[in-house]
Amino acid sequence: MALLEVQNVSRSFGGVQAVKNVTFSVNEGEIVGLIGPNGAGKTTMMNLISGLIKIDEGEIRFQGARISGLKPHVIARKGIARTFQIVKPFQGMTVRENVMMGALFRPDLQGLKGSAVKQVVDEALDLLELDRKAEEPVEQLNLAQRKHLELARAMAMGPKLLLLDEVMAGLNLKEIERLMELVRKLNGRGVTILVIEHVMKAVMGLSNRVLVMHHGSLIAEGPPEVITQDPKVIEAYLGKRRHKGLYREAK
Ligand SMILES: Nc1ncnc2c1ncn2[C@@H]1O[C@H](COP(=O)(O)OP(=O)(O)OP(=O)(O)O)[C@@H](O)[C@H]1O
Ligand SMILES: [Mg+2]
């Protein structure tokens, strides 16, 4: 059975149909890439899955049960964690305290001693290689470290499904390769991952399967090597803006 099922989902903002009748599923253990030119509807799709915005039509199911219509914190507690395209750590807190915010969502930690929470937080800090930064104010982290923090906070929620929205954006090649390793490591721990990404090297290198959105619709789906050769996909990118093309290189 698929872990996540998105069925005929649509959402408009005024006159803009941001997501049009989109259907796909994500199986347990997969890393699935979600790509498409700017404004394709990728972040909106992620917002619909995590319940941040409501769907107009269709249905989203997680582990066989309908989640569309539920509140974001309820969906999070079912095991769906996410990062945001614009990283916004809680200011005035340490790195550890920021990661703790993720652990507080976990139903399995409610009523447990502080030591159990600390263990979860320590594990997430270790996993994302932030253990040596744990007691520093979050303001001291550079962009790459803030991306690691986003992932650590999401991991502290103990997710079954992790939604990543452009975690590679703004990073240099070395930082991208390091983060790719970490994403693979999280997947190796049994976390299923849906990743929105413009950095093609990263999304093609990580994904078992790639979904392509354009103008709100799903226009292609397949393994990375097939998707990069798909004329519809190439056209969607080149027809938009050449400098944001499919093969835009990382810095
Ligand atoms: N809250 C909102 N209110 C109005 N319009 C919105 C809202 N959110 C998204 N849109 C519109 O929906 C469309 C899809 O936007 P979305 O952010 O999902 O694209 P995206 O694929 O994530 O793009 P990018 O790659 O630039 O992040 C765009 O036309 C956008 O302007
Ligand atoms: Mg987006």
PDB file of C-alpha atoms and ligand atoms in Angstrom:
ATOM      1  CA  MET A   1       0.000   0.000   0.000  1.00  0.00           C
ATOM      2  CA  ALA A   2       1.182   3.517  -0.769  1.00  0.00           C
ATOM      3  CA  LEU A   3       2.187   5.617   2.236  1.00  0.00           C
ATOM      4  CA  LEU A   4       0.824   8.828   0.706  1.00  0.00           C
ATOM      5  CA  GLU A   5      -1.941   9.027  -1.887  1.00  0.00           C
ATOM      6  CA  VAL A   6      -2.849  12.288  -3.584  1.00  0.00           C
ATOM      7  CA  GLN A   7      -6.000  11.854  -5.626  1.00  0.00           C
ATOM      8  CA  ASN A   8      -7.436  14.380  -8.091  1.00  0.00           C
ATOM      9  CA  VAL A   9      -6.385  17.295  -5.901  1.00  0.00           C
ATOM     10  CA  SER A  10      -7.038  20.890  -6.988  1.00  0.00           C
ATOM     11  CA  ARG A  11      -6.556  24.268  -5.369  1.00  0.00           C
ATOM     12  CA  SER A  12      -7.086  27.809  -6.690  1.00  0.00           C
ATOM     13  CA  PHE A  13      -6.142  31.213  -5.344  1.00  0.00           C
ATOM     14  CA  GLY A  14      -8.605  33.677  -6.826  1.00  0.00           C
ATOM     15  CA  GLY A  15      -8.223  33.197 -10.566  1.00  0.00           C
ATOM     16  CA  VAL A  16      -4.986  31.212 -10.341  1.00  0.00           C
ATOM     17  CA  GLN A  17      -5.342  27.442 -10.417  1.00  0.00           C
ATOM     18  CA  ALA A  18      -2.163  26.621  -8.501  1.00  0.00           C
ATOM     19  CA  VAL A  19      -2.806  22.839  -8.433  1.00  0.00           C
ATOM     20  CA  LYS A  20      -4.967  21.172 -11.097  1.00  0.00           C
ATOM     21  CA  ASN A  21      -6.361  17.685 -10.666  1.00  0.00           C
ATOM     22  CA  VAL A  22      -3.080  16.176  -9.448  1.00  0.00           C
ATOM     23  CA  THR A  23      -2.846  12.445  -8.696  1.00  0.00           C
ATOM     24  CA  PHE A  24       0.237  10.588  -7.475  1.00  0.00           C
ATOM     25  CA  SER A  25       1.380   8.333  -4.684  1.00  0.00           C
ATOM     26  CA  VAL A  26       4.521   7.827  -2.645  1.00  0.00           C
ATOM     27  CA  ASN A  27       5.475   4.353  -1.460  1.00  0.00           C
ATOM     28  CA  GLU A  28       7.099   3.560   1.836  1.00  0.00           C
ATOM     29  CA  GLY A  29      10.901   3.858   1.683  1.00  0.00           C
ATOM     30  CA  GLU A  30      11.049   5.922  -1.509  1.00  0.00           C
ATOM     31  CA  ILE A  31      12.743   9.233  -2.192  1.00  0.00           C
ATOM     32  CA  VAL A  32      10.462  10.998  -4.675  1.00  0.00           C
ATOM     33  CA  GLY A  33      11.495  14.241  -6.364  1.00  0.00           C
ATOM     34  CA  LEU A  34       8.972  16.973  -7.196  1.00  0.00           C
ATOM     35  CA  ILE A  35      10.254  19.399  -9.807  1.00  0.00           C
ATOM     36  CA  GLY A  36       8.858  22.063 -12.132  1.00  0.00           C
ATOM     37  CA  PRO A  37       9.508  25.649 -13.173  1.00  0.00           C
ATOM     38  CA  ASN A  38       8.857  28.556 -10.780  1.00  0.00           C
ATOM     39  CA  GLY A  39       5.163  28.893  -9.991  1.00  0.00           C
ATOM     40  CA  ALA A  40       4.390  25.304 -11.091  1.00  0.00           C
ATOM     41  CA  GLY A  41       2.510  24.591  -7.844  1.00  0.00           C
ATOM     42  CA  LYS A  42       5.097  22.525  -5.970  1.00  0.00           C
ATOM     43  CA  THR A  43       5.042  24.417  -2.668  1.00  0.00           C
ATOM     44  CA  THR A  44       1.249  24.632  -2.867  1.00  0.00           C
ATOM     45  CA  MET A  45       1.163  20.825  -3.242  1.00  0.00           C
ATOM     46  CA  MET A  46       3.325  20.485  -0.135  1.00  0.00           C
ATOM     47  CA  ASN A  47       1.117  22.972   1.752  1.00  0.00           C
ATOM     48  CA  LEU A  48      -1.932  20.892   0.820  1.00  0.00           C
ATOM     49  CA  ILE A  49      -0.306  17.663   2.071  1.00  0.00           C
ATOM     50  CA  SER A  50       0.766  19.224   5.373  1.00  0.00           C
ATOM     51  CA  GLY A  51      -2.650  20.857   5.823  1.00  0.00           C
ATOM     52  CA  LEU A  52      -1.383  24.434   5.825  1.00  0.00           C
ATOM     53  CA  ILE A  53      -3.934  25.235   3.149  1.00  0.00           C
ATOM     54  CA  LYS A  54      -7.155  23.455   2.308  1.00  0.00           C
ATOM     55  CA  ILE A  55      -7.832  21.511  -0.861  1.00  0.00           C
ATOM     56  CA  ASP A  56     -10.730  22.610  -3.094  1.00  0.00           C
ATOM     57  CA  GLU A  57     -11.290  19.184  -4.600  1.00  0.00           C
ATOM     58  CA  GLY A  58      -9.898  15.677  -4.290  1.00  0.00           C
ATOM     59  CA  GLU A  59      -8.509  13.713  -1.390  1.00  0.00           C
ATOM     60  CA  ILE A  60      -5.179  13.062   0.321  1.00  0.00           C
ATOM     61  CA  ARG A  61      -4.632   9.844   2.276  1.00  0.00           C
ATOM     62  CA  PHE A  62      -1.775   8.870   4.566  1.00  0.00           C
ATOM     63  CA  GLN A  63      -1.373   5.220   5.573  1.00  0.00           C
ATOM     64  CA  GLY A  64      -4.756   4.565   4.055  1.00  0.00           C
ATOM     65  CA  ALA A  65      -6.649   7.187   6.082  1.00  0.00           C
ATOM     66  CA  ARG A  66      -7.902  10.522   4.806  1.00  0.00           C
ATOM     67  CA  ILE A  67      -5.830  13.462   6.074  1.00  0.00           C
ATOM     68  CA  SER A  68      -7.152  16.250   3.841  1.00  0.00           C
ATOM     69  CA  GLY A  69      -9.333  18.498   5.982  1.00  0.00           C
ATOM     70  CA  LEU A  70      -7.333  17.863   9.169  1.00  0.00           C
ATOM     71  CA  LYS A  71      -5.414  20.640  10.941  1.00  0.00           C
ATOM     72  CA  PRO A  72      -1.631  20.903  10.344  1.00  0.00           C
ATOM     73  CA  HIS A  73      -0.662  19.818  13.877  1.00  0.00           C
ATOM     74  CA  VAL A  74      -2.904  16.765  13.626  1.00  0.00           C
ATOM     75  CA  ILE A  75      -1.295  15.805  10.314  1.00  0.00           C
ATOM     76  CA  ALA A  76       2.167  16.384  11.834  1.00  0.00           C
ATOM     77  CA  ARG A  77       1.321  14.052  14.711  1.00  0.00           C
ATOM     78  CA  LYS A  78       0.355  11.347  12.265  1.00  0.00           C
ATOM     79  CA  GLY A  79       3.969  11.348  11.072  1.00  0.00           C
ATOM     80  CA  ILE A  80       4.367  13.969   8.338  1.00  0.00           C
ATOM     81  CA  ALA A  81       7.123  16.515   8.978  1.00  0.00           C
ATOM     82  CA  ARG A  82       8.218  19.298   6.650  1.00  0.00           C
ATOM     83  CA  THR A  83      10.760  21.997   6.067  1.00  0.00           C
ATOM     84  CA  PHE A  84       9.962  25.437   4.659  1.00  0.00           C
ATOM     85  CA  GLN A  85      11.310  27.053   1.477  1.00  0.00           C
ATOM     86  CA  ILE A  86      12.336  30.079   3.540  1.00  0.00           C
ATOM     87  CA  VAL A  87      14.171  28.921   6.659  1.00  0.00           C
ATOM     88  CA  LYS A  88      12.855  30.623   9.776  1.00  0.00           C
ATOM     89  CA  PRO A  89      14.486  29.350  12.958  1.00  0.00           C
ATOM     90  CA  PHE A  90      13.052  30.508  16.287  1.00  0.00           C
ATOM     91  CA  GLN A  91      15.203  33.540  17.108  1.00  0.00           C
ATOM     92  CA  GLY A  92      16.618  34.072  20.578  1.00  0.00           C
ATOM     93  CA  MET A  93      16.912  30.330  21.148  1.00  0.00           C
ATOM     94  CA  THR A  94      19.786  27.901  20.951  1.00  0.00           C
ATOM     95  CA  VAL A  95      20.134  25.269  18.238  1.00  0.00           C
ATOM     96  CA  ARG A  96      19.117  22.598  20.763  1.00  0.00           C
ATOM     97  CA  GLU A  97      15.988  24.523  21.786  1.00  0.00           C
ATOM     98  CA  ASN A  98      15.006  24.864  18.144  1.00  0.00           C
ATOM     99  CA  VAL A  99      15.274  21.102  17.624  1.00  0.00           C
ATOM    100  CA  MET A 100      13.310  20.567  20.846  1.00  0.00           C
ATOM    101  CA  MET A 101      10.377  22.395  19.241  1.00  0.00           C
ATOM    102  CA  GLY A 102      10.111  19.440  16.860  1.00  0.00           C
ATOM    103  CA  ALA A 103      10.129  16.853  19.650  1.00  0.00           C
ATOM    104  CA  LEU A 104       7.274  18.633  21.454  1.00  0.00           C
ATOM    105  CA  PHE A 105       4.913  17.595  18.663  1.00  0.00           C
ATOM    106  CA  ARG A 106       5.439  13.891  19.217  1.00  0.00           C
ATOM    107  CA  PRO A 107       2.458  12.065  20.668  1.00  0.00           C
ATOM    108  CA  ASP A 108       4.721   9.226  21.846  1.00  0.00           C
ATOM    109  CA  LEU A 109       6.738  11.627  24.002  1.00  0.00           C
ATOM    110  CA  GLN A 110       3.785  13.241  25.773  1.00  0.00           C
ATOM    111  CA  GLY A 111       4.007  12.718  29.511  1.00  0.00           C
ATOM    112  CA  LEU A 112       7.468  11.199  29.261  1.00  0.00           C
ATOM    113  CA  LYS A 113      10.421  12.376  31.299  1.00  0.00           C
ATOM    114  CA  GLY A 114      12.731  15.098  30.048  1.00  0.00           C
ATOM    115  CA  SER A 115      15.447  12.503  29.526  1.00  0.00           C
ATOM    116  CA  ALA A 116      13.440  10.768  26.788  1.00  0.00           C
ATOM    117  CA  VAL A 117      12.954  14.095  25.011  1.00  0.00           C
ATOM    118  CA  LYS A 118      16.632  14.906  25.440  1.00  0.00           C
ATOM    119  CA  GLN A 119      17.573  11.609  23.837  1.00  0.00           C
ATOM    120  CA  VAL A 120      15.406  12.301  20.791  1.00  0.00           C
ATOM    121  CA  VAL A 121      16.870  15.799  20.466  1.00  0.00           C
ATOM    122  CA  ASP A 122      20.448  14.549  20.874  1.00  0.00           C
ATOM    123  CA  GLU A 123      19.884  11.916  18.200  1.00  0.00           C
ATOM    124  CA  ALA A 124      18.503  14.484  15.755  1.00  0.00           C
ATOM    125  CA  LEU A 125      21.422  16.857  16.474  1.00  0.00           C
ATOM    126  CA  ASP A 126      23.932  14.012  15.893  1.00  0.00           C
ATOM    127  CA  LEU A 127      22.208  12.829  12.743  1.00  0.00           C
ATOM    128  CA  LEU A 128      22.392  16.283  11.155  1.00  0.00           C
ATOM    129  CA  GLU A 129      25.932  16.895  12.443  1.00  0.00           C
ATOM    130  CA  LEU A 130      24.897  19.791  14.682  1.00  0.00           C
ATOM    131  CA  ASP A 131      25.991  18.265  17.992  1.00  0.00           C
ATOM    132  CA  ARG A 132      28.919  20.674  18.357  1.00  0.00           C
ATOM    133  CA  LYS A 133      26.669  23.676  17.659  1.00  0.00           C
ATOM    134  CA  ALA A 134      23.883  22.572  20.020  1.00  0.00           C
ATOM    135  CA  GLU A 135      24.325  25.234  22.688  1.00  0.00           C
ATOM    136  CA  GLU A 136      24.979  28.141  20.310  1.00  0.00           C
ATOM    137  CA  PRO A 137      22.377  30.804  19.588  1.00  0.00           C
ATOM    138  CA  VAL A 138      20.641  29.977  16.324  1.00  0.00           C
ATOM    139  CA  GLU A 139      21.666  33.383  14.901  1.00  0.00           C
ATOM    140  CA  GLN A 140      25.255  32.105  14.669  1.00  0.00           C
ATOM    141  CA  LEU A 141      24.469  29.414  12.110  1.00  0.00           C
ATOM    142  CA  ASN A 142      25.315  29.932   8.451  1.00  0.00           C
ATOM    143  CA  LEU A 143      22.796  29.055   5.720  1.00  0.00           C
ATOM    144  CA  ALA A 144      23.951  25.443   5.324  1.00  0.00           C
ATOM    145  CA  GLN A 145      23.791  24.900   9.079  1.00  0.00           C
ATOM    146  CA  ARG A 146      20.309  26.439   9.201  1.00  0.00           C
ATOM    147  CA  LYS A 147      19.200  23.928   6.562  1.00  0.00           C
ATOM    148  CA  HIS A 148      20.630  21.148   8.719  1.00  0.00           C
ATOM    149  CA  LEU A 149      18.718  22.608  11.659  1.00  0.00           C
ATOM    150  CA  GLU A 150      15.451  22.540   9.673  1.00  0.00           C
ATOM    151  CA  LEU A 151      16.053  18.854   9.005  1.00  0.00           C
ATOM    152  CA  ALA A 152      17.023  18.140  12.614  1.00  0.00           C
ATOM    153  CA  ARG A 153      13.832  19.777  13.856  1.00  0.00           C
ATOM    154  CA  ALA A 154      11.784  17.755  11.381  1.00  0.00           C
ATOM    155  CA  MET A 155      13.574  14.535  12.389  1.00  0.00           C
ATOM    156  CA  ALA A 156      12.933  15.210  16.081  1.00  0.00           C
ATOM    157  CA  MET A 157       9.248  14.833  15.210  1.00  0.00           C
ATOM    158  CA  GLY A 158       9.921  11.179  14.413  1.00  0.00           C
ATOM    159  CA  PRO A 159       8.356  11.380  10.952  1.00  0.00           C
ATOM    160  CA  LYS A 160       7.408   8.546   8.633  1.00  0.00           C
ATOM    161  CA  LEU A 161       7.228  11.003   5.731  1.00  0.00           C
ATOM    162  CA  LEU A 162       9.478  14.022   5.353  1.00  0.00           C
ATOM    163  CA  LEU A 163       8.576  16.848   2.960  1.00  0.00           C
ATOM    164  CA  LEU A 164      11.580  18.933   1.906  1.00  0.00           C
ATOM    165  CA  ASP A 165      11.028  22.240   0.105  1.00  0.00           C
ATOM    166  CA  GLU A 166      14.208  23.424  -1.624  1.00  0.00           C
ATOM    167  CA  VAL A 167      16.637  22.555   1.139  1.00  0.00           C
ATOM    168  CA  MET A 168      19.569  22.833  -1.303  1.00  0.00           C
ATOM    169  CA  ALA A 169      18.778  26.399  -2.472  1.00  0.00           C
ATOM    170  CA  GLY A 170      21.639  28.836  -1.955  1.00  0.00           C
ATOM    171  CA  LEU A 171      24.173  26.173  -0.980  1.00  0.00           C
ATOM    172  CA  ASN A 172      27.508  25.602  -2.737  1.00  0.00           C
ATOM    173  CA  LEU A 173      28.408  22.319  -4.411  1.00  0.00           C
ATOM    174  CA  LYS A 174      30.234  20.933  -1.406  1.00  0.00           C
ATOM    175  CA  GLU A 175      27.367  21.796   0.940  1.00  0.00           C
ATOM    176  CA  ILE A 176      24.895  20.238  -1.510  1.00  0.00           C
ATOM    177  CA  GLU A 177      26.851  16.991  -1.633  1.00  0.00           C
ATOM    178  CA  ARG A 178      27.030  16.862   2.151  1.00  0.00           C
ATOM    179  CA  LEU A 179      23.296  17.472   2.494  1.00  0.00           C
ATOM    180  CA  MET A 180      22.572  14.820  -0.152  1.00  0.00           C
ATOM    181  CA  GLU A 181      24.516  12.313   1.946  1.00  0.00           C
ATOM    182  CA  LEU A 182      22.467  13.277   4.994  1.00  0.00           C
ATOM    183  CA  VAL A 183      19.150  12.982   3.145  1.00  0.00           C
ATOM    184  CA  ARG A 184      20.191   9.477   2.038  1.00  0.00           C
ATOM    185  CA  LYS A 185      21.079   8.691   5.641  1.00  0.00           C
ATOM    186  CA  LEU A 186      17.626   9.778   6.864  1.00  0.00           C
ATOM    187  CA  ASN A 187      16.048   7.624   4.150  1.00  0.00           C
ATOM    188  CA  GLY A 188      18.265   4.737   5.291  1.00  0.00           C
ATOM    189  CA  ARG A 189      16.668   5.149   8.717  1.00  0.00           C
ATOM    190  CA  GLY A 190      13.327   4.292   7.186  1.00  0.00           C
ATOM    191  CA  VAL A 191      12.016   7.800   6.505  1.00  0.00           C
ATOM    192  CA  THR A 192      10.164   8.218   3.201  1.00  0.00           C
ATOM    193  CA  ILE A 193      11.011  11.509   1.504  1.00  0.00           C
ATOM    194  CA  LEU A 194       9.232  13.843  -0.929  1.00  0.00           C
ATOM    195  CA  VAL A 195      11.686  16.468  -2.074  1.00  0.00           C
ATOM    196  CA  ILE A 196      11.013  19.677  -4.022  1.00  0.00           C
ATOM    197  CA  GLU A 197      14.229  20.842  -5.577  1.00  0.00           C
ATOM    198  CA  HIS A 198      15.531  23.141  -8.305  1.00  0.00           C
ATOM    199  CA  VAL A 199      19.095  21.862  -7.996  1.00  0.00           C
ATOM    200  CA  MET A 200      18.880  19.123 -10.635  1.00  0.00           C
ATOM    201  CA  LYS A 201      22.081  17.384  -9.641  1.00  0.00           C
ATOM    202  CA  ALA A 202      20.603  16.892  -6.158  1.00  0.00           C
ATOM    203  CA  VAL A 203      17.069  15.850  -7.070  1.00  0.00           C
ATOM    204  CA  MET A 204      18.151  13.522  -9.890  1.00  0.00           C
ATOM    205  CA  GLY A 205      20.896  12.048  -7.717  1.00  0.00           C
ATOM    206  CA  LEU A 206      18.618  11.416  -4.753  1.00  0.00           C
ATOM    207  CA  SER A 207      15.283  10.353  -6.227  1.00  0.00           C
ATOM    208  CA  ASN A 208      14.053   6.881  -7.130  1.00  0.00           C
ATOM    209  CA  ARG A 209      11.240   8.568  -9.025  1.00  0.00           C
ATOM    210  CA  VAL A 210      10.582  12.129 -10.178  1.00  0.00           C
ATOM    211  CA  LEU A 211       7.262  13.959 -10.553  1.00  0.00           C
ATOM    212  CA  VAL A 212       7.094  17.025 -12.793  1.00  0.00           C
ATOM    213  CA  MET A 213       4.561  19.830 -12.353  1.00  0.00           C
ATOM    214  CA  HIS A 214       3.901  22.639 -14.806  1.00  0.00           C
ATOM    215  CA  HIS A 215       1.166  25.294 -14.518  1.00  0.00           C
ATOM    216  CA  GLY A 216      -0.429  23.306 -11.678  1.00  0.00           C
ATOM    217  CA  SER A 217      -0.627  20.001 -13.540  1.00  0.00           C
ATOM    218  CA  LEU A 218       1.447  16.858 -13.244  1.00  0.00           C
ATOM    219  CA  ILE A 219       3.001  16.526 -16.713  1.00  0.00           C
ATOM    220  CA  ALA A 220       5.430  13.626 -16.227  1.00  0.00           C
ATOM    221  CA  GLU A 221       6.448  10.943 -13.775  1.00  0.00           C
ATOM    222  CA  GLY A 222       9.287   8.443 -13.981  1.00  0.00           C
ATOM    223  CA  PRO A 223      12.854   7.515 -13.078  1.00  0.00           C
ATOM    224  CA  PRO A 224      15.366  10.415 -13.229  1.00  0.00           C
ATOM    225  CA  GLU A 225      17.093   9.181 -16.403  1.00  0.00           C
ATOM    226  CA  VAL A 226      13.770   9.051 -18.265  1.00  0.00           C
ATOM    227  CA  ILE A 227      12.517  12.408 -16.935  1.00  0.00           C
ATOM    228  CA  THR A 228      15.644  14.324 -18.045  1.00  0.00           C
ATOM    229  CA  GLN A 229      15.042  13.065 -21.622  1.00  0.00           C
ATOM    230  CA  ASP A 230      11.292  13.748 -21.671  1.00  0.00           C
ATOM    231  CA  PRO A 231      10.475  16.354 -24.382  1.00  0.00           C
ATOM    232  CA  LYS A 232       7.461  17.667 -22.358  1.00  0.00           C
ATOM    233  CA  VAL A 233       9.722  18.307 -19.384  1.00  0.00           C
ATOM    234  CA  ILE A 234      12.469  19.984 -21.407  1.00  0.00           C
ATOM    235  CA  GLU A 235       9.849  22.163 -23.115  1.00  0.00           C
ATOM    236  CA  ALA A 236       8.299  23.164 -19.761  1.00  0.00           C
ATOM    237  CA  TYR A 237      11.659  24.401 -18.514  1.00  0.00           C
ATOM    238  CA  LEU A 238      12.979  25.990 -21.705  1.00  0.00           C
ATOM    239  CA  GLY A 239       9.648  27.604 -22.519  1.00  0.00           C
ATOM    240  CA  LYS A 240       9.755  29.426 -19.183  1.00  0.00           C
ATOM    241  CA  ARG A 241      13.023  31.188 -18.653  1.00  0.00           C
ATOM    242  CA  ARG A 242      16.237  29.888 -20.105  1.00  0.00           C
ATOM    243  CA  HIS A 243      18.396  30.847 -17.124  1.00  0.00           C
ATOM    244  CA  LYS A 244      16.198  28.808 -14.807  1.00  0.00           C
ATOM    245  CA  GLY A 245      16.503  25.825 -17.130  1.00  0.00           C
ATOM    246  CA  LEU A 246      16.635  22.157 -16.260  1.00  0.00           C
ATOM    247  CA  TYR A 247      20.392  22.100 -16.079  1.00  0.00           C
ATOM    248  CA  ARG A 248      20.978  25.256 -14.100  1.00  0.00           C
ATOM    249  CA  GLU A 249      24.189  24.482 -12.281  1.00  0.00           C
ATOM    250  CA  ALA A 250      24.772  24.850  -8.588  1.00  0.00           C
ATOM    251  CA  LYS A 251      27.226  27.550  -7.605  1.00  0.00           C
TER     252      LYS A 251
HETATM  253  N1  LIG B   1      -1.237  31.996  -0.789  1.00  0.00           N
HETATM  254  C1  LIG B   1      -1.306  32.275  -2.090  1.00  0.00           C
HETATM  255  N2  LIG B   1      -2.140  33.248  -2.547  1.00  0.00           N
HETATM  256  C2  LIG B   1      -2.237  33.521  -3.856  1.00  0.00           C
HETATM  257  N3  LIG B   1      -1.555  32.873  -4.819  1.00  0.00           N
HETATM  258  C3  LIG B   1      -0.717  31.903  -4.437  1.00  0.00           C
HETATM  259  C4  LIG B   1      -0.537  31.542  -3.062  1.00  0.00           C
HETATM  260  N4  LIG B   1       0.354  30.535  -2.996  1.00  0.00           N
HETATM  261  C5  LIG B   1       0.723  30.267  -4.255  1.00  0.00           C
HETATM  262  N5  LIG B   1       0.084  31.078  -5.127  1.00  0.00           N
HETATM  263  C6  LIG B   1       0.227  31.048  -6.603  1.00  0.00           C
HETATM  264  O1  LIG B   1       0.114  29.701  -7.008  1.00  0.00           O
HETATM  265  C7  LIG B   1       1.042  29.388  -8.038  1.00  0.00           C
HETATM  266  C8  LIG B   1       1.930  28.254  -7.595  1.00  0.00           C
HETATM  267  O2  LIG B   1       2.826  28.728  -6.579  1.00  0.00           O
HETATM  268  P1  LIG B   1       3.807  27.777  -5.782  1.00  0.00           P
HETATM  269  O3  LIG B   1       4.426  28.596  -4.718  1.00  0.00           O
HETATM  270  O4  LIG B   1       3.108  26.547  -5.375  1.00  0.00           O
HETATM  271  O5  LIG B   1       4.890  27.414  -6.915  1.00  0.00           O
HETATM  272  P2  LIG B   1       6.263  26.634  -6.811  1.00  0.00           P
HETATM  273  O6  LIG B   1       6.208  25.552  -7.834  1.00  0.00           O
HETATM  274  O7  LIG B   1       6.560  26.266  -5.423  1.00  0.00           O
HETATM  275  O8  LIG B   1       7.303  27.752  -7.325  1.00  0.00           O
HETATM  276  P3  LIG B   1       8.836  28.042  -6.874  1.00  0.00           P
HETATM  277  O9  LIG B   1       9.661  27.043  -7.609  1.00  0.00           O
HETATM  278  O10 LIG B   1       9.080  29.429  -7.366  1.00  0.00           O
HETATM  279  O11 LIG B   1       8.939  27.925  -5.388  1.00  0.00           O
HETATM  280  C9  LIG B   1       1.764  30.679  -8.343  1.00  0.00           C
HETATM  281  O12 LIG B   1       1.115  31.309  -9.424  1.00  0.00           O
HETATM  282  C10 LIG B   1       1.613  31.476  -7.072  1.00  0.00           C
HETATM  283  O13 LIG B   1       1.664  32.858  -7.324  1.00  0.00           O
HETATM  284 MG    MG B   2       8.033  26.743  -4.080  1.00  0.00          MG
END
